[in-house]
């Protein structure tokens, strides 16, 4: 019997810097080390060319475990991710296979609170239910910017809970199961106190403004609520 196949679809335009990509690849690493065949596609890159889009859709339809990893955009799924879901839905409805692949989603956002991703995960679960997939649970985290960096081999430092949760999720998924609720809770724990996240994020914003020659950057403050 051939090994079960996991297909990761990354829904961020940020290439190798993307937190979605790094998190998704870490999950895949855990699956491949447990014997699954793995394949990765970049939704943004592949939708630019029809033949690449077809290859992505074919890969998605051939998966035993389909994984979406994407950032939250304006409280929702990025548009190219929605387009991919639409394509998969119409293909599956036309030609519904007899087996039910599993589907999971990894969603992260720039706001510090994990619960910001709740609606996006609910949409993914609903998509799975309506299109003949078994929902294998989801993973979400706030403070996503902190995950867009090289990750240590073993869980440690700020990413320790995230990396432990990804390893637990990989063990459950590779074993044919679904992501346990405790694992999702662990993934969503704040990586640092909110004040520290804002301090780092404010600094990052100011740096970017300076790099782009914007003097007003000095006055930027992520906590500003001018109309409150
Ligand atoms: C167009 C756009 C819209 C965004 N909307 C939200 C949002 O509604 N809520 C939020 O918490 N973060 C939002 N973010 C922040 C991203 O979710 C966050 O930076 C994420 O870590 C990016 O992931 P990536 O590195 O995989 O692209 C938005 C970012 C962009 C570029």
mmCIF file of C-alpha atoms and ligand atoms in Angstrom:
data_model
loop_
_atom_site.group_PDB
_atom_site.id
_atom_site.type_symbol
_atom_site.label_atom_id
_atom_site.label_comp_id
_atom_site.label_asym_id
_atom_site.label_seq_id
_atom_site.Cartn_x
_atom_site.Cartn_y
_atom_site.Cartn_z
ATOM 1 C CA UNK A 1 0.000 0.000 0.000
ATOM 2 C CA UNK A 2 1.338 3.456 -0.864
ATOM 3 C CA UNK A 3 1.903 6.028 1.882
ATOM 4 C CA UNK A 4 -0.938 8.450 2.605
ATOM 5 C CA UNK A 5 -0.429 11.811 0.925
ATOM 6 C CA UNK A 6 -0.589 15.221 2.610
ATOM 7 C CA UNK A 7 -0.874 18.301 0.396
ATOM 8 C CA UNK A 8 -0.115 21.738 1.843
ATOM 9 C CA UNK A 9 -1.592 24.806 0.126
ATOM 10 C CA UNK A 10 0.000 28.042 1.338
ATOM 11 C CA UNK A 11 -2.216 31.104 1.025
ATOM 12 C CA UNK A 12 0.205 33.987 1.582
ATOM 13 C CA UNK A 13 1.928 36.172 -1.024
ATOM 14 C CA UNK A 14 4.999 36.631 1.209
ATOM 15 C CA UNK A 15 7.069 33.759 -0.159
ATOM 16 C CA UNK A 16 9.741 32.345 2.117
ATOM 17 C CA UNK A 17 9.211 35.105 4.708
ATOM 18 C CA UNK A 18 5.643 34.021 5.229
ATOM 19 C CA UNK A 19 4.568 32.808 8.674
ATOM 20 C CA UNK A 20 1.884 30.661 7.004
ATOM 21 C CA UNK A 21 4.537 28.945 4.927
ATOM 22 C CA UNK A 22 6.911 28.345 7.831
ATOM 23 C CA UNK A 23 4.148 26.943 10.049
ATOM 24 C CA UNK A 24 2.732 24.786 7.266
ATOM 25 C CA UNK A 25 6.137 23.401 6.354
ATOM 26 C CA UNK A 26 6.842 22.582 9.992
ATOM 27 C CA UNK A 27 3.613 20.576 10.155
ATOM 28 C CA UNK A 28 4.560 18.790 6.909
ATOM 29 C CA UNK A 29 7.987 17.957 8.330
ATOM 30 C CA UNK A 30 6.244 16.200 11.232
ATOM 31 C CA UNK A 31 4.002 14.294 8.814
ATOM 32 C CA UNK A 32 6.806 13.227 6.502
ATOM 33 C CA UNK A 33 8.963 12.058 9.426
ATOM 34 C CA UNK A 34 6.007 9.832 10.369
ATOM 35 C CA UNK A 35 5.846 8.224 6.933
ATOM 36 C CA UNK A 36 3.417 10.388 4.945
ATOM 37 C CA UNK A 37 4.172 11.543 1.406
ATOM 38 C CA UNK A 38 4.086 15.348 1.316
ATOM 39 C CA UNK A 39 3.659 18.019 -1.336
ATOM 40 C CA UNK A 40 3.502 21.838 -1.113
ATOM 41 C CA UNK A 41 1.902 24.409 -3.413
ATOM 42 C CA UNK A 42 1.795 28.177 -3.174
ATOM 43 C CA UNK A 43 -1.686 29.438 -3.968
ATOM 44 C CA UNK A 44 -0.529 32.952 -4.885
ATOM 45 C CA UNK A 45 2.309 31.810 -7.170
ATOM 46 C CA UNK A 46 0.286 29.069 -8.840
ATOM 47 C CA UNK A 47 -2.860 31.039 -9.657
ATOM 48 C CA UNK A 48 -0.791 33.247 -11.983
ATOM 49 C CA UNK A 49 -0.452 30.494 -14.599
ATOM 50 C CA UNK A 50 -3.335 28.230 -15.749
ATOM 51 C CA UNK A 51 -1.204 25.080 -15.931
ATOM 52 C CA UNK A 52 0.144 25.669 -12.428
ATOM 53 C CA UNK A 53 -3.373 26.265 -11.126
ATOM 54 C CA UNK A 54 -4.525 22.978 -12.680
ATOM 55 C CA UNK A 55 -1.581 21.167 -11.060
ATOM 56 C CA UNK A 56 -2.490 22.697 -7.698
ATOM 57 C CA UNK A 57 -6.144 21.676 -8.008
ATOM 58 C CA UNK A 58 -5.156 18.166 -9.137
ATOM 59 C CA UNK A 59 -2.818 17.853 -6.143
ATOM 60 C CA UNK A 60 -5.547 19.067 -3.782
ATOM 61 C CA UNK A 61 -8.019 16.545 -5.199
ATOM 62 C CA UNK A 62 -5.507 13.708 -4.851
ATOM 63 C CA UNK A 63 -4.721 14.362 -1.170
ATOM 64 C CA UNK A 64 -5.632 12.042 1.677
ATOM 65 C CA UNK A 65 -5.005 15.004 3.967
ATOM 66 C CA UNK A 66 -5.434 18.529 2.621
ATOM 67 C CA UNK A 67 -3.863 21.353 4.646
ATOM 68 C CA UNK A 68 -4.551 25.054 4.116
ATOM 69 C CA UNK A 69 -2.199 27.502 5.805
ATOM 70 C CA UNK A 70 -2.978 31.192 5.387
ATOM 71 C CA UNK A 71 -3.020 34.610 7.106
ATOM 72 C CA UNK A 72 -6.182 36.362 8.168
ATOM 73 C CA UNK A 73 -6.959 39.204 5.731
ATOM 74 C CA UNK A 74 -9.538 41.761 6.859
ATOM 75 C CA UNK A 75 -11.109 39.200 9.203
ATOM 76 C CA UNK A 76 -11.505 36.740 6.337
ATOM 77 C CA UNK A 77 -9.713 34.345 4.004
ATOM 78 C CA UNK A 78 -7.388 35.904 1.376
ATOM 79 C CA UNK A 79 -9.218 36.117 -1.984
ATOM 80 C CA UNK A 80 -6.987 33.570 -3.801
ATOM 81 C CA UNK A 81 -7.710 31.055 -1.013
ATOM 82 C CA UNK A 82 -11.454 31.564 -1.568
ATOM 83 C CA UNK A 83 -10.956 31.075 -5.292
ATOM 84 C CA UNK A 84 -9.115 27.807 -4.638
ATOM 85 C CA UNK A 85 -11.900 26.607 -2.318
ATOM 86 C CA UNK A 86 -14.446 27.437 -5.039
ATOM 87 C CA UNK A 87 -12.499 25.437 -7.593
ATOM 88 C CA UNK A 88 -12.147 22.432 -5.284
ATOM 89 C CA UNK A 89 -15.843 22.597 -4.367
ATOM 90 C CA UNK A 90 -17.015 22.585 -7.981
ATOM 91 C CA UNK A 91 -14.659 19.735 -8.933
ATOM 92 C CA UNK A 92 -15.741 17.623 -5.977
ATOM 93 C CA UNK A 93 -19.441 18.268 -6.502
ATOM 94 C CA UNK A 94 -19.201 17.296 -10.150
ATOM 95 C CA UNK A 95 -17.284 14.151 -9.500
ATOM 96 C CA UNK A 96 -17.627 13.329 -5.797
ATOM 97 C CA UNK A 97 -15.160 10.562 -4.956
ATOM 98 C CA UNK A 98 -16.305 7.797 -2.661
ATOM 99 C CA UNK A 99 -13.584 8.390 -0.078
ATOM 100 C CA UNK A 100 -13.582 11.314 2.341
ATOM 101 C CA UNK A 101 -10.158 12.939 2.594
ATOM 102 C CA UNK A 102 -9.378 14.849 5.760
ATOM 103 C CA UNK A 103 -9.010 18.614 5.705
ATOM 104 C CA UNK A 104 -7.316 20.882 8.212
ATOM 105 C CA UNK A 105 -6.476 24.591 8.347
ATOM 106 C CA UNK A 106 -3.778 26.625 9.993
ATOM 107 C CA UNK A 107 -4.736 30.287 10.322
ATOM 108 C CA UNK A 108 -2.697 33.061 11.886
ATOM 109 C CA UNK A 109 -3.131 36.805 12.157
ATOM 110 C CA UNK A 110 -1.341 40.026 13.037
ATOM 111 C CA UNK A 111 -3.575 40.987 15.953
ATOM 112 C CA UNK A 112 -2.441 39.517 19.247
ATOM 113 C CA UNK A 113 -5.651 37.582 19.956
ATOM 114 C CA UNK A 114 -6.051 34.049 18.625
ATOM 115 C CA UNK A 115 -9.850 34.369 18.656
ATOM 116 C CA UNK A 116 -9.660 36.815 15.711
ATOM 117 C CA UNK A 117 -9.218 33.713 13.507
ATOM 118 C CA UNK A 118 -12.339 31.985 14.783
ATOM 119 C CA UNK A 119 -14.623 32.881 11.870
ATOM 120 C CA UNK A 120 -12.015 31.868 9.278
ATOM 121 C CA UNK A 121 -11.625 28.461 10.926
ATOM 122 C CA UNK A 122 -15.417 28.065 11.096
ATOM 123 C CA UNK A 123 -15.585 28.815 7.347
ATOM 124 C CA UNK A 124 -12.987 26.123 6.674
ATOM 125 C CA UNK A 125 -14.861 23.579 8.807
ATOM 126 C CA UNK A 126 -18.098 24.394 6.980
ATOM 127 C CA UNK A 127 -16.321 24.057 3.628
ATOM 128 C CA UNK A 128 -15.117 20.600 4.683
ATOM 129 C CA UNK A 129 -18.615 19.509 5.776
ATOM 130 C CA UNK A 130 -20.282 20.712 2.565
ATOM 131 C CA UNK A 131 -17.747 19.215 0.198
ATOM 132 C CA UNK A 132 -17.255 15.662 1.406
ATOM 133 C CA UNK A 133 -14.146 16.176 3.534
ATOM 134 C CA UNK A 134 -13.709 15.042 7.113
ATOM 135 C CA UNK A 135 -12.811 18.078 9.211
ATOM 136 C CA UNK A 136 -9.598 17.145 11.014
ATOM 137 C CA UNK A 137 -9.601 20.131 13.388
ATOM 138 C CA UNK A 138 -7.845 23.442 12.988
ATOM 139 C CA UNK A 139 -4.969 25.428 14.435
ATOM 140 C CA UNK A 140 -5.000 29.188 14.939
ATOM 141 C CA UNK A 141 -2.743 31.769 16.478
ATOM 142 C CA UNK A 142 -2.540 35.503 17.050
ATOM 143 C CA UNK A 143 0.771 37.434 17.066
ATOM 144 C CA UNK A 144 1.466 35.689 13.762
ATOM 145 C CA UNK A 145 4.272 38.098 12.889
ATOM 146 C CA UNK A 146 6.369 36.391 15.567
ATOM 147 C CA UNK A 147 6.167 33.085 13.642
ATOM 148 C CA UNK A 148 7.607 34.528 10.418
ATOM 149 C CA UNK A 149 11.199 33.716 11.306
ATOM 150 C CA UNK A 150 13.495 30.668 11.212
ATOM 151 C CA UNK A 151 12.300 28.115 13.736
ATOM 152 C CA UNK A 152 14.455 26.164 16.201
ATOM 153 C CA UNK A 153 14.726 22.401 15.648
ATOM 154 C CA UNK A 154 13.280 21.615 19.097
ATOM 155 C CA UNK A 155 10.430 23.510 20.807
ATOM 156 C CA UNK A 156 12.014 26.338 22.787
ATOM 157 C CA UNK A 157 11.862 30.075 23.400
ATOM 158 C CA UNK A 158 8.906 32.132 22.274
ATOM 159 C CA UNK A 159 7.754 29.471 19.772
ATOM 160 C CA UNK A 160 7.848 26.556 22.222
ATOM 161 C CA UNK A 161 4.053 26.105 22.481
ATOM 162 C CA UNK A 162 3.567 26.582 18.737
ATOM 163 C CA UNK A 163 6.220 24.001 17.859
ATOM 164 C CA UNK A 164 4.974 21.502 20.467
ATOM 165 C CA UNK A 165 1.417 21.922 19.150
ATOM 166 C CA UNK A 166 2.540 21.394 15.541
ATOM 167 C CA UNK A 167 4.347 18.230 16.581
ATOM 168 C CA UNK A 168 1.288 16.953 18.471
ATOM 169 C CA UNK A 169 -0.917 17.788 15.485
ATOM 170 C CA UNK A 170 1.436 15.941 13.124
ATOM 171 C CA UNK A 171 1.375 12.855 15.371
ATOM 172 C CA UNK A 172 -2.443 12.863 15.469
ATOM 173 C CA UNK A 173 -2.870 13.496 11.733
ATOM 174 C CA UNK A 174 -0.231 10.975 10.645
ATOM 175 C CA UNK A 175 -1.972 8.407 12.858
ATOM 176 C CA UNK A 176 -5.177 8.917 10.848
ATOM 177 C CA UNK A 177 -6.881 11.014 13.529
ATOM 178 C CA UNK A 178 -7.878 14.620 14.051
ATOM 179 C CA UNK A 179 -6.151 17.448 15.916
ATOM 180 C CA UNK A 180 -7.061 17.237 19.616
ATOM 181 C CA UNK A 181 -8.730 20.250 21.238
ATOM 182 C CA UNK A 182 -5.869 20.548 23.785
ATOM 183 C CA UNK A 183 -3.414 20.860 20.886
ATOM 184 C CA UNK A 184 -5.433 23.718 19.352
ATOM 185 C CA UNK A 185 -5.519 25.412 22.765
ATOM 186 C CA UNK A 186 -1.749 25.061 23.127
ATOM 187 C CA UNK A 187 -1.182 26.497 19.641
ATOM 188 C CA UNK A 188 -3.309 29.552 20.439
ATOM 189 C CA UNK A 189 -1.572 30.518 23.694
ATOM 190 C CA UNK A 190 -0.060 34.024 23.539
ATOM 191 C CA UNK A 191 3.625 33.838 22.607
ATOM 192 C CA UNK A 192 4.434 36.861 24.777
ATOM 193 C CA UNK A 193 2.682 39.565 26.809
ATOM 194 C CA UNK A 194 0.632 41.937 24.632
ATOM 195 C CA UNK A 195 2.713 45.004 25.610
ATOM 196 C CA UNK A 196 5.854 43.281 24.349
ATOM 197 C CA UNK A 197 4.202 42.316 21.051
ATOM 198 C CA UNK A 198 3.076 45.915 20.508
ATOM 199 C CA UNK A 199 6.523 47.224 21.404
ATOM 200 C CA UNK A 200 8.116 44.985 18.723
ATOM 201 C CA UNK A 201 5.376 45.647 16.178
ATOM 202 C CA UNK A 202 5.586 49.441 16.675
ATOM 203 C CA UNK A 203 9.327 49.309 16.202
ATOM 204 C CA UNK A 204 8.859 47.259 13.003
ATOM 205 C CA UNK A 205 6.331 49.749 11.627
ATOM 206 C CA UNK A 206 8.628 52.702 12.318
ATOM 207 C CA UNK A 207 11.552 50.935 10.656
ATOM 208 C CA UNK A 208 9.464 50.257 7.555
ATOM 209 C CA UNK A 209 8.237 53.845 7.414
ATOM 210 C CA UNK A 210 11.839 55.091 7.707
ATOM 211 C CA UNK A 211 12.992 52.698 4.983
ATOM 212 C CA UNK A 212 10.300 54.088 2.716
ATOM 213 C CA UNK A 213 11.287 57.676 3.487
ATOM 214 C CA UNK A 214 8.186 58.538 5.500
ATOM 215 C CA UNK A 215 8.961 61.111 8.187
ATOM 216 C CA UNK A 216 5.521 60.576 9.722
ATOM 217 C CA UNK A 217 6.788 57.131 10.786
ATOM 218 C CA UNK A 218 8.035 58.653 14.038
ATOM 219 C CA UNK A 219 4.447 59.354 15.071
ATOM 220 C CA UNK A 220 3.112 55.876 14.277
ATOM 221 C CA UNK A 221 1.582 54.056 17.205
ATOM 222 C CA UNK A 222 -0.224 50.740 16.824
ATOM 223 C CA UNK A 223 -2.198 51.443 19.972
ATOM 224 C CA UNK A 224 -3.509 54.794 18.701
ATOM 225 C CA UNK A 225 -7.298 55.105 18.778
ATOM 226 C CA UNK A 226 -7.875 58.566 17.318
ATOM 227 C CA UNK A 227 -11.645 58.245 17.016
ATOM 228 C CA UNK A 228 -12.292 56.235 20.183
HETATM 229 C C1 LIG B 1 -4.221 43.002 3.428
HETATM 230 C C2 LIG B 1 -4.000 42.524 4.848
HETATM 231 C C3 LIG B 1 -5.074 42.383 5.692
HETATM 232 C C4 LIG B 1 -4.882 41.927 7.018
HETATM 233 N N1 LIG B 1 -5.973 41.802 7.831
HETATM 234 C C5 LIG B 1 -5.789 41.378 9.113
HETATM 235 C C6 LIG B 1 -6.917 41.258 10.005
HETATM 236 O O1 LIG B 1 -8.072 41.488 9.652
HETATM 237 N N2 LIG B 1 -6.668 40.865 11.272
HETATM 238 C C7 LIG B 1 -5.405 40.577 11.714
HETATM 239 O O2 LIG B 1 -5.246 40.224 12.897
HETATM 240 N N3 LIG B 1 -4.321 40.657 10.888
HETATM 241 C C8 LIG B 1 -4.484 41.052 9.610
HETATM 242 N N4 LIG B 1 -3.409 41.149 8.758
HETATM 243 C C9 LIG B 1 -2.081 40.736 9.251
HETATM 244 C C10 LIG B 1 -1.673 39.323 8.785
HETATM 245 O O3 LIG B 1 -2.696 38.371 9.069
HETATM 246 C C11 LIG B 1 -0.395 38.914 9.525
HETATM 247 O O4 LIG B 1 0.612 39.866 9.256
HETATM 248 C C12 LIG B 1 0.098 37.537 9.171
HETATM 249 O O5 LIG B 1 1.072 37.140 10.138
HETATM 250 C C13 LIG B 1 0.727 37.464 7.771
HETATM 251 O O6 LIG B 1 1.021 36.107 7.484
HETATM 252 P P1 LIG B 1 2.004 35.675 6.299
HETATM 253 O O7 LIG B 1 3.407 36.031 6.764
HETATM 254 O O8 LIG B 1 1.829 34.215 6.156
HETATM 255 O O9 LIG B 1 1.594 36.436 5.081
HETATM 256 C C14 LIG B 1 -3.578 41.610 7.463
HETATM 257 C C15 LIG B 1 -2.484 41.765 6.588
HETATM 258 C C16 LIG B 1 -2.687 42.228 5.298
HETATM 259 C C17 LIG B 1 -1.497 42.391 4.384
#
